[in-house]
Coordinates of C-alpha atoms in Angstrom, one line a residue:
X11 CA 25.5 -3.3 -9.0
X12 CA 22.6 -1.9 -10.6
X13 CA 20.5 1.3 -8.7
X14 CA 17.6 3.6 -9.1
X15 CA 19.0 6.9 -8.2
X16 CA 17.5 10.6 -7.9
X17 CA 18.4 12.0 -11.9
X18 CA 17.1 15.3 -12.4
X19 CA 17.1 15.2 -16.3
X20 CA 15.2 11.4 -16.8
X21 CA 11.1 11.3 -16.4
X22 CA 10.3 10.6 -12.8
X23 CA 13.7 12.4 -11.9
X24 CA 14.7 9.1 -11.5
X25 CA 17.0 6.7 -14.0
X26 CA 19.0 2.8 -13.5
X27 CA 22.9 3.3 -13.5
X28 CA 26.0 1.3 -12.1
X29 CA 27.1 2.4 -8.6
X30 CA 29.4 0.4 -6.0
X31 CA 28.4 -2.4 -4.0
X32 CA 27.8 -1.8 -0.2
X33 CA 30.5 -3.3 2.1
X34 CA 28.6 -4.5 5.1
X35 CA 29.8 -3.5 9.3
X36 CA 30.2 -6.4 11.1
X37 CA 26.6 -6.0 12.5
X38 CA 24.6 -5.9 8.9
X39 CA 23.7 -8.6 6.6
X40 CA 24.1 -8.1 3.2
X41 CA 20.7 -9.0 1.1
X42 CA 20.0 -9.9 -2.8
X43 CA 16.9 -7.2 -3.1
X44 CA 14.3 -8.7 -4.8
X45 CA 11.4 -5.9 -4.7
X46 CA 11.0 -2.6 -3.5
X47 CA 7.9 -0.6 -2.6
X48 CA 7.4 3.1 -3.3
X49 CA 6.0 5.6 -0.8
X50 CA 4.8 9.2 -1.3
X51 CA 7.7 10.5 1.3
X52 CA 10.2 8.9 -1.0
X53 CA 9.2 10.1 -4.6
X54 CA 8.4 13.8 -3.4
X55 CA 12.0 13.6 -2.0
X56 CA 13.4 12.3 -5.5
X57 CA 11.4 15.1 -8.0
X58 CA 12.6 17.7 -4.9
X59 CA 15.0 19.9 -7.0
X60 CA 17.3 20.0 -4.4
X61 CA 18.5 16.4 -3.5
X62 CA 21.4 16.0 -5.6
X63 CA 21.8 13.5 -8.6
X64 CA 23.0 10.2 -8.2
X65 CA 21.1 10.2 -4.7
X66 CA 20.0 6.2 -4.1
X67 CA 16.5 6.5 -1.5
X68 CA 14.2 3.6 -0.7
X69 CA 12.8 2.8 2.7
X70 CA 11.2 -0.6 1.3
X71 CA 12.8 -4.0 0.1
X72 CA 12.7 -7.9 0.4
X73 CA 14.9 -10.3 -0.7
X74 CA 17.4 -13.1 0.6
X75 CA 20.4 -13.0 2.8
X76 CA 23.3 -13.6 0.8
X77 CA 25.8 -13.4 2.7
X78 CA 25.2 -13.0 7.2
X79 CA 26.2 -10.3 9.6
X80 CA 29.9 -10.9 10.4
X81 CA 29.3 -10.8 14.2
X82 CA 26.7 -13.6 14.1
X83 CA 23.4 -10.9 14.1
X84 CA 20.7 -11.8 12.2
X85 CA 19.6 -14.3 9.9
X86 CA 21.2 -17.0 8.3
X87 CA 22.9 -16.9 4.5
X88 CA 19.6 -18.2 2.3
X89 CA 16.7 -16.7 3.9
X90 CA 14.2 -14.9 2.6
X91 CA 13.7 -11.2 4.5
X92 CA 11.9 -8.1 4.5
X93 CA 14.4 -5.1 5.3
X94 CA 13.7 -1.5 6.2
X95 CA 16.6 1.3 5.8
X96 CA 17.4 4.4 3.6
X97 CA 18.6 3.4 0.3
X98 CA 17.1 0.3 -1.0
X99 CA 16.4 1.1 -4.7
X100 CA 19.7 -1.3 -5.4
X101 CA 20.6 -4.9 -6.2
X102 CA 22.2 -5.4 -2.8
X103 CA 21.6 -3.7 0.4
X104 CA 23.4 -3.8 4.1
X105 CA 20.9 -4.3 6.4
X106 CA 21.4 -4.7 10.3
X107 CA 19.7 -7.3 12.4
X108 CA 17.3 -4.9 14.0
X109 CA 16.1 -3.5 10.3
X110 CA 15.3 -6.8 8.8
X111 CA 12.9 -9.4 9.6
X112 CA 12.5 -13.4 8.5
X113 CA 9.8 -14.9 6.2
X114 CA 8.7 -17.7 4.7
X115 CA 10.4 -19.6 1.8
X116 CA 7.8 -19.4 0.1
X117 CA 6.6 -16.0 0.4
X118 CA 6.3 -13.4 -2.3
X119 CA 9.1 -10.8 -2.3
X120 CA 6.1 -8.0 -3.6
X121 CA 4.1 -8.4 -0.9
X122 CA 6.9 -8.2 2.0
X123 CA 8.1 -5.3 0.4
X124 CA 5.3 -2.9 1.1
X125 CA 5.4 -4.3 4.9
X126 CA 7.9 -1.6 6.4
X127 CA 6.7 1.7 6.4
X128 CA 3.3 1.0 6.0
X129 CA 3.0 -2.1 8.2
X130 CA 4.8 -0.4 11.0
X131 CA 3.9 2.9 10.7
X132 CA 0.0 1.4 11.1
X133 CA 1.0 -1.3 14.0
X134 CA 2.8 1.1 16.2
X135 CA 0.7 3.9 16.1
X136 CA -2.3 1.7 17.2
X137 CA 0.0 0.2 20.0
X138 CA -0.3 3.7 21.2
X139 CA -3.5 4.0 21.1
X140 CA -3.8 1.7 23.9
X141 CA -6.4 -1.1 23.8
X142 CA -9.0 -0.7 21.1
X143 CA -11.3 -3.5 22.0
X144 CA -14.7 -1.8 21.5
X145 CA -13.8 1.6 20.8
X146 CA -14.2 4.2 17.7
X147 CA -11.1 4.6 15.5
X148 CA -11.0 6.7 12.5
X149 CA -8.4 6.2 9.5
X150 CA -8.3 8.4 7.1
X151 CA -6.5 8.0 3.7
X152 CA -7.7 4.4 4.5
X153 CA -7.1 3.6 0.8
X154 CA -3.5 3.8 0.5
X155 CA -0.4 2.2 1.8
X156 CA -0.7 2.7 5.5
X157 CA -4.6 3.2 5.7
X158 CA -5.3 -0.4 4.6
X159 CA -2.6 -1.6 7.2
X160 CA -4.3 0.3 9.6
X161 CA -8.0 -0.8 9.0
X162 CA -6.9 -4.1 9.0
X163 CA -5.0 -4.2 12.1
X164 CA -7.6 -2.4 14.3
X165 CA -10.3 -4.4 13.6
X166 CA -8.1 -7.7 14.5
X167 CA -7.6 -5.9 17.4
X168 CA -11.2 -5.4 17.7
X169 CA -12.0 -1.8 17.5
X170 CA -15.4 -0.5 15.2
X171 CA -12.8 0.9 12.4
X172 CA -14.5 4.4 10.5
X173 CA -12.9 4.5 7.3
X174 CA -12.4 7.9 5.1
X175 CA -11.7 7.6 1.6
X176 CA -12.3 10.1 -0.9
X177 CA -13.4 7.7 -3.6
X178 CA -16.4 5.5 -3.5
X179 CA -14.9 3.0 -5.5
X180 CA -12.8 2.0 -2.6
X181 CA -15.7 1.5 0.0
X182 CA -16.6 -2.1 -0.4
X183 CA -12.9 -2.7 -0.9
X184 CA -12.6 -1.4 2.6
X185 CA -15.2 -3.1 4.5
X186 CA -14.2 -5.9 3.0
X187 CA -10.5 -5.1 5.1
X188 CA -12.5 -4.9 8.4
X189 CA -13.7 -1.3 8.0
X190 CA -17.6 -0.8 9.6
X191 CA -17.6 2.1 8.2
X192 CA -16.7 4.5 5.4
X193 CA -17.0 8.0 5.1
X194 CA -16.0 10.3 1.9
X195 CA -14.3 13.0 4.5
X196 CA -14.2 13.4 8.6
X197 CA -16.8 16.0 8.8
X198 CA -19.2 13.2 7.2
X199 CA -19.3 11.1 10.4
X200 CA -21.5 11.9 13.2
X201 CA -20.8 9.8 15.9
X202 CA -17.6 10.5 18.2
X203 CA -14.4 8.3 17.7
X204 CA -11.9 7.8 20.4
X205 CA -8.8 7.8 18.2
X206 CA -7.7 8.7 14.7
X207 CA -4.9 7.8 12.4
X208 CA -4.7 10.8 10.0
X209 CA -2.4 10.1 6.8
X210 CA -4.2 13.4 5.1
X211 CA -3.4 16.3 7.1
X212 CA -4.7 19.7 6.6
X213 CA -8.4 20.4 6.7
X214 CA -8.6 16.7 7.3
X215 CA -6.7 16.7 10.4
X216 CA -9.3 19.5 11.7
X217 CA -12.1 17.9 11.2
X218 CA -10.8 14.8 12.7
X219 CA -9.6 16.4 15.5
X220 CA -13.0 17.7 16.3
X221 CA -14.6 13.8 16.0
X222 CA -12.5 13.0 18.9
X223 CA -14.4 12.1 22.2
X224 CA -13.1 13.6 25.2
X225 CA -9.8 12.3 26.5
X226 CA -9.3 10.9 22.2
X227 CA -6.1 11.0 20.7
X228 CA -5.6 11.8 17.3
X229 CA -2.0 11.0 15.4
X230 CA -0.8 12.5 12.7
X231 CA 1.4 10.0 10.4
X232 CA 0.8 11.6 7.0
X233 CA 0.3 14.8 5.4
X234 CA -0.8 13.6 1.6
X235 CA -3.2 16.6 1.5
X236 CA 0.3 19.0 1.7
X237 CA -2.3 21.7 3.0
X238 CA -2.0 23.4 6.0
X239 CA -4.1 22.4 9.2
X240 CA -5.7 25.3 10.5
X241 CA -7.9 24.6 13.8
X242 CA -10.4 27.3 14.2
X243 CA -9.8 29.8 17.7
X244 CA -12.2 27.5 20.3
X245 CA -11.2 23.9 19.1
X246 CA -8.3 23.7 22.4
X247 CA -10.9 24.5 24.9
X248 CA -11.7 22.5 27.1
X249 CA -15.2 22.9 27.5
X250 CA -18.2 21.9 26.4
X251 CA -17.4 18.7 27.0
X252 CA -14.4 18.6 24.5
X253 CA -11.0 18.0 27.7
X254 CA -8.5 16.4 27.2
X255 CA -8.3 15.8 23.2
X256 CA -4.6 15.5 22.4
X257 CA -2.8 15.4 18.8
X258 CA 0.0 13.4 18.6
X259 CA 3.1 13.4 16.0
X260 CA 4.6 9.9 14.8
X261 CA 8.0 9.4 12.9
X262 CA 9.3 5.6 12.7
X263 CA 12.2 6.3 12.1
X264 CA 12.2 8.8 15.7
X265 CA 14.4 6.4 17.4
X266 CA 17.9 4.8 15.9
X267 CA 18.1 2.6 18.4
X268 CA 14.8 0.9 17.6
X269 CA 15.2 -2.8 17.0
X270 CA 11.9 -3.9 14.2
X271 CA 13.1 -7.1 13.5
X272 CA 10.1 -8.9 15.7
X273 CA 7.4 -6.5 13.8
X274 CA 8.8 -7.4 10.7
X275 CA 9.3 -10.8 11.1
X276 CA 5.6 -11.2 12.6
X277 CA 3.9 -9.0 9.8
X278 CA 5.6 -10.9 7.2
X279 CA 4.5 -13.8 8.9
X280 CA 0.8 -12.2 8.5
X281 CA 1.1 -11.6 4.5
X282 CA 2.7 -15.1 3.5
X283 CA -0.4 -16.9 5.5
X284 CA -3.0 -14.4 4.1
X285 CA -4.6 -13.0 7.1
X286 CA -3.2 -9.3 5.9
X287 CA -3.4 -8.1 2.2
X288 CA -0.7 -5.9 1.1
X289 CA -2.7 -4.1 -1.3
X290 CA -0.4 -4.3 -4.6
X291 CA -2.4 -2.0 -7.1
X292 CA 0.5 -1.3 -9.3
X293 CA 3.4 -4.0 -9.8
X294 CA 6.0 -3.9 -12.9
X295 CA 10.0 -4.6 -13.3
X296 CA 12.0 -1.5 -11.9
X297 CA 12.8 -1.0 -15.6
X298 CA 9.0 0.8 -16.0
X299 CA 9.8 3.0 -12.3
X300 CA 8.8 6.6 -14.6
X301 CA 5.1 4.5 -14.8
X302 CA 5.1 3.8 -11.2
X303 CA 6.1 7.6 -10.1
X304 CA 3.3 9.0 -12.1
X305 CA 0.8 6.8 -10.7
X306 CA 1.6 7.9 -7.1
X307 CA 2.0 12.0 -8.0
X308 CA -1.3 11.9 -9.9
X309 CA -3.1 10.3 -6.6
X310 CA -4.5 7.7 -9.1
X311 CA -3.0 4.6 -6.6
X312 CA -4.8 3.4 -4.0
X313 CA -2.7 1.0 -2.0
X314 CA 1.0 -0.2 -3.0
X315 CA 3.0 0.3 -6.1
X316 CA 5.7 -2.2 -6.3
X317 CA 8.9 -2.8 -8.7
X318 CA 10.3 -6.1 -9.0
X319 CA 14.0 -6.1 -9.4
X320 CA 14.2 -9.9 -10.7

């Protein structure tokens, strides 16, 4: 089968070549890919000098079963799915029950395939945020991949969603998501917020931190600024009406015993009715993947870039 691995010598340190198909375990179904999405995490790893050549990554791909889990897991042979794993750059990919989720016949194999890190990474750090019904939640990077998932999501849940972007262009993009707000950096809203999604890191993360109400939680899920956060000497006291302010860190893939399959299925579910948009702002066959890599190291995307394999 055809792959996009790591190539050191190729623009984008990436190139298509012929590798061996994967023979599924019992428990994994293997799946035609259809479309992949491209996170940050992914291509810094693949221009990293030292992951080796002929490396296959990808987090992100939909497709359709072709042929079930051997022990009766899963979906059936036929149905269209949005699977999350480690190496899904390829024309087929093993995928266990608890990594893949169901969708519609009908629904486009783009827009499922920015669902998984993005989509999750968004819906279970609000879940731990606790009920956000009336209360103050900052994103920021609220322009990219997990941002928009993220503004979206919280004000479903109802929560009064501050958005920080650092381009204006993206403001009536993002209230038109569900954002009430949008703010060019943290230290530009003046109001407390009882939570934060940070994707940004760095000086970011510090200035967010210090939005937080007392007893707010902030959660660091990104770190796109790749600057260091440096909190100044007095922002852990607890005084001054600042207790009990928390920072959390978030990795989905923390636990390897996590079963996403409902998430997945329910969040495809979401995109094929069109009550979430995916945000696709770059989409092109996996043959133009140097155009795509560019895009996302020059910071000039601002939401999804996705390859179509078909």
């Amino acid at each position: 089968m055809r792959a996009l691995v790591v190539d050191h010598t190729s623009p984008g340190h990436l190139s298509l070549t012929d590798i061996p198909d994967p023979r599924p375990a019992a428990h994994e179904a293997l799946v035609r890919v259809e479309a992949v999405s491209l996170n940050f995490g992914e291509i810094h790893g693949a221009i990293h000098p030292e992951t080796p050549d002929g490396t296959v990554l990808g987090w992100d791909a939909a497709g359709v079963v072709v042929r079930a889990a051997a022990d009766g897991s899963g979906p059936a042979e036929g149905e269209r799915v949005v699977t999350l794993g480690e190496s899904g750059w390829t024309e087929l990919r093993a995928v266990p029950a608890t990594l893949l989720g169901t969708a519609p016949e009908d629904a486009d194999p783009g827009a499922l395939s920015t669902i998984p890190v993005a989509g999750l990474s968004a819906l279970h750090v609000l879940r731990r945020m606790g009920p956000l019904l009336g209360r103050r939640v900052m994103v920021t990077g609220a322009s990219g991949g997990v941002g928009r998932y993220a503004v979206q999501l919280a004000a479903r849940a109802g929560a009064h969603v501050v958005a920080i972007s650092r381009n204006p262009a993206q403001a009536d993009g993002l209230r038109a998501l569900g954002a009430h707000e949008v703010h060019p950096e943290p230290a530009a809203v003046r109001q407390p917020v009882s939570a934060v999604l940070d994707n940004v890191g760095g000086p970011y993360l510090v200035d967010a931190f210090a939005a937080l109400s007392p007893g707010g939680s902030l959660f660091s899920v990104g770190r796109s600024s790749e600057a260091d956060a440096v909190l100044p000497p007095d922002a852990l006291r607890g005084d001054q009406g600042r207790h009990d302010r928390s920072i959390h860190t978030f990795f989905l893939f923390g636990d390897p015993a996590a079963d996403f399959s409902t998430d997945l299925t329910w969040l495809a579910g979401e995109i094929a009715a069109g009550r979430l948009d995916p945000g696709i702002s770059w989409r092109g066959p996996w043959t133009r993947h140097s155009e795509a890599v560019q895009v996302l190291l020059d910071r000039r995307l601002h939401g999804k870039a996705v390859l179509d394999l078909a």
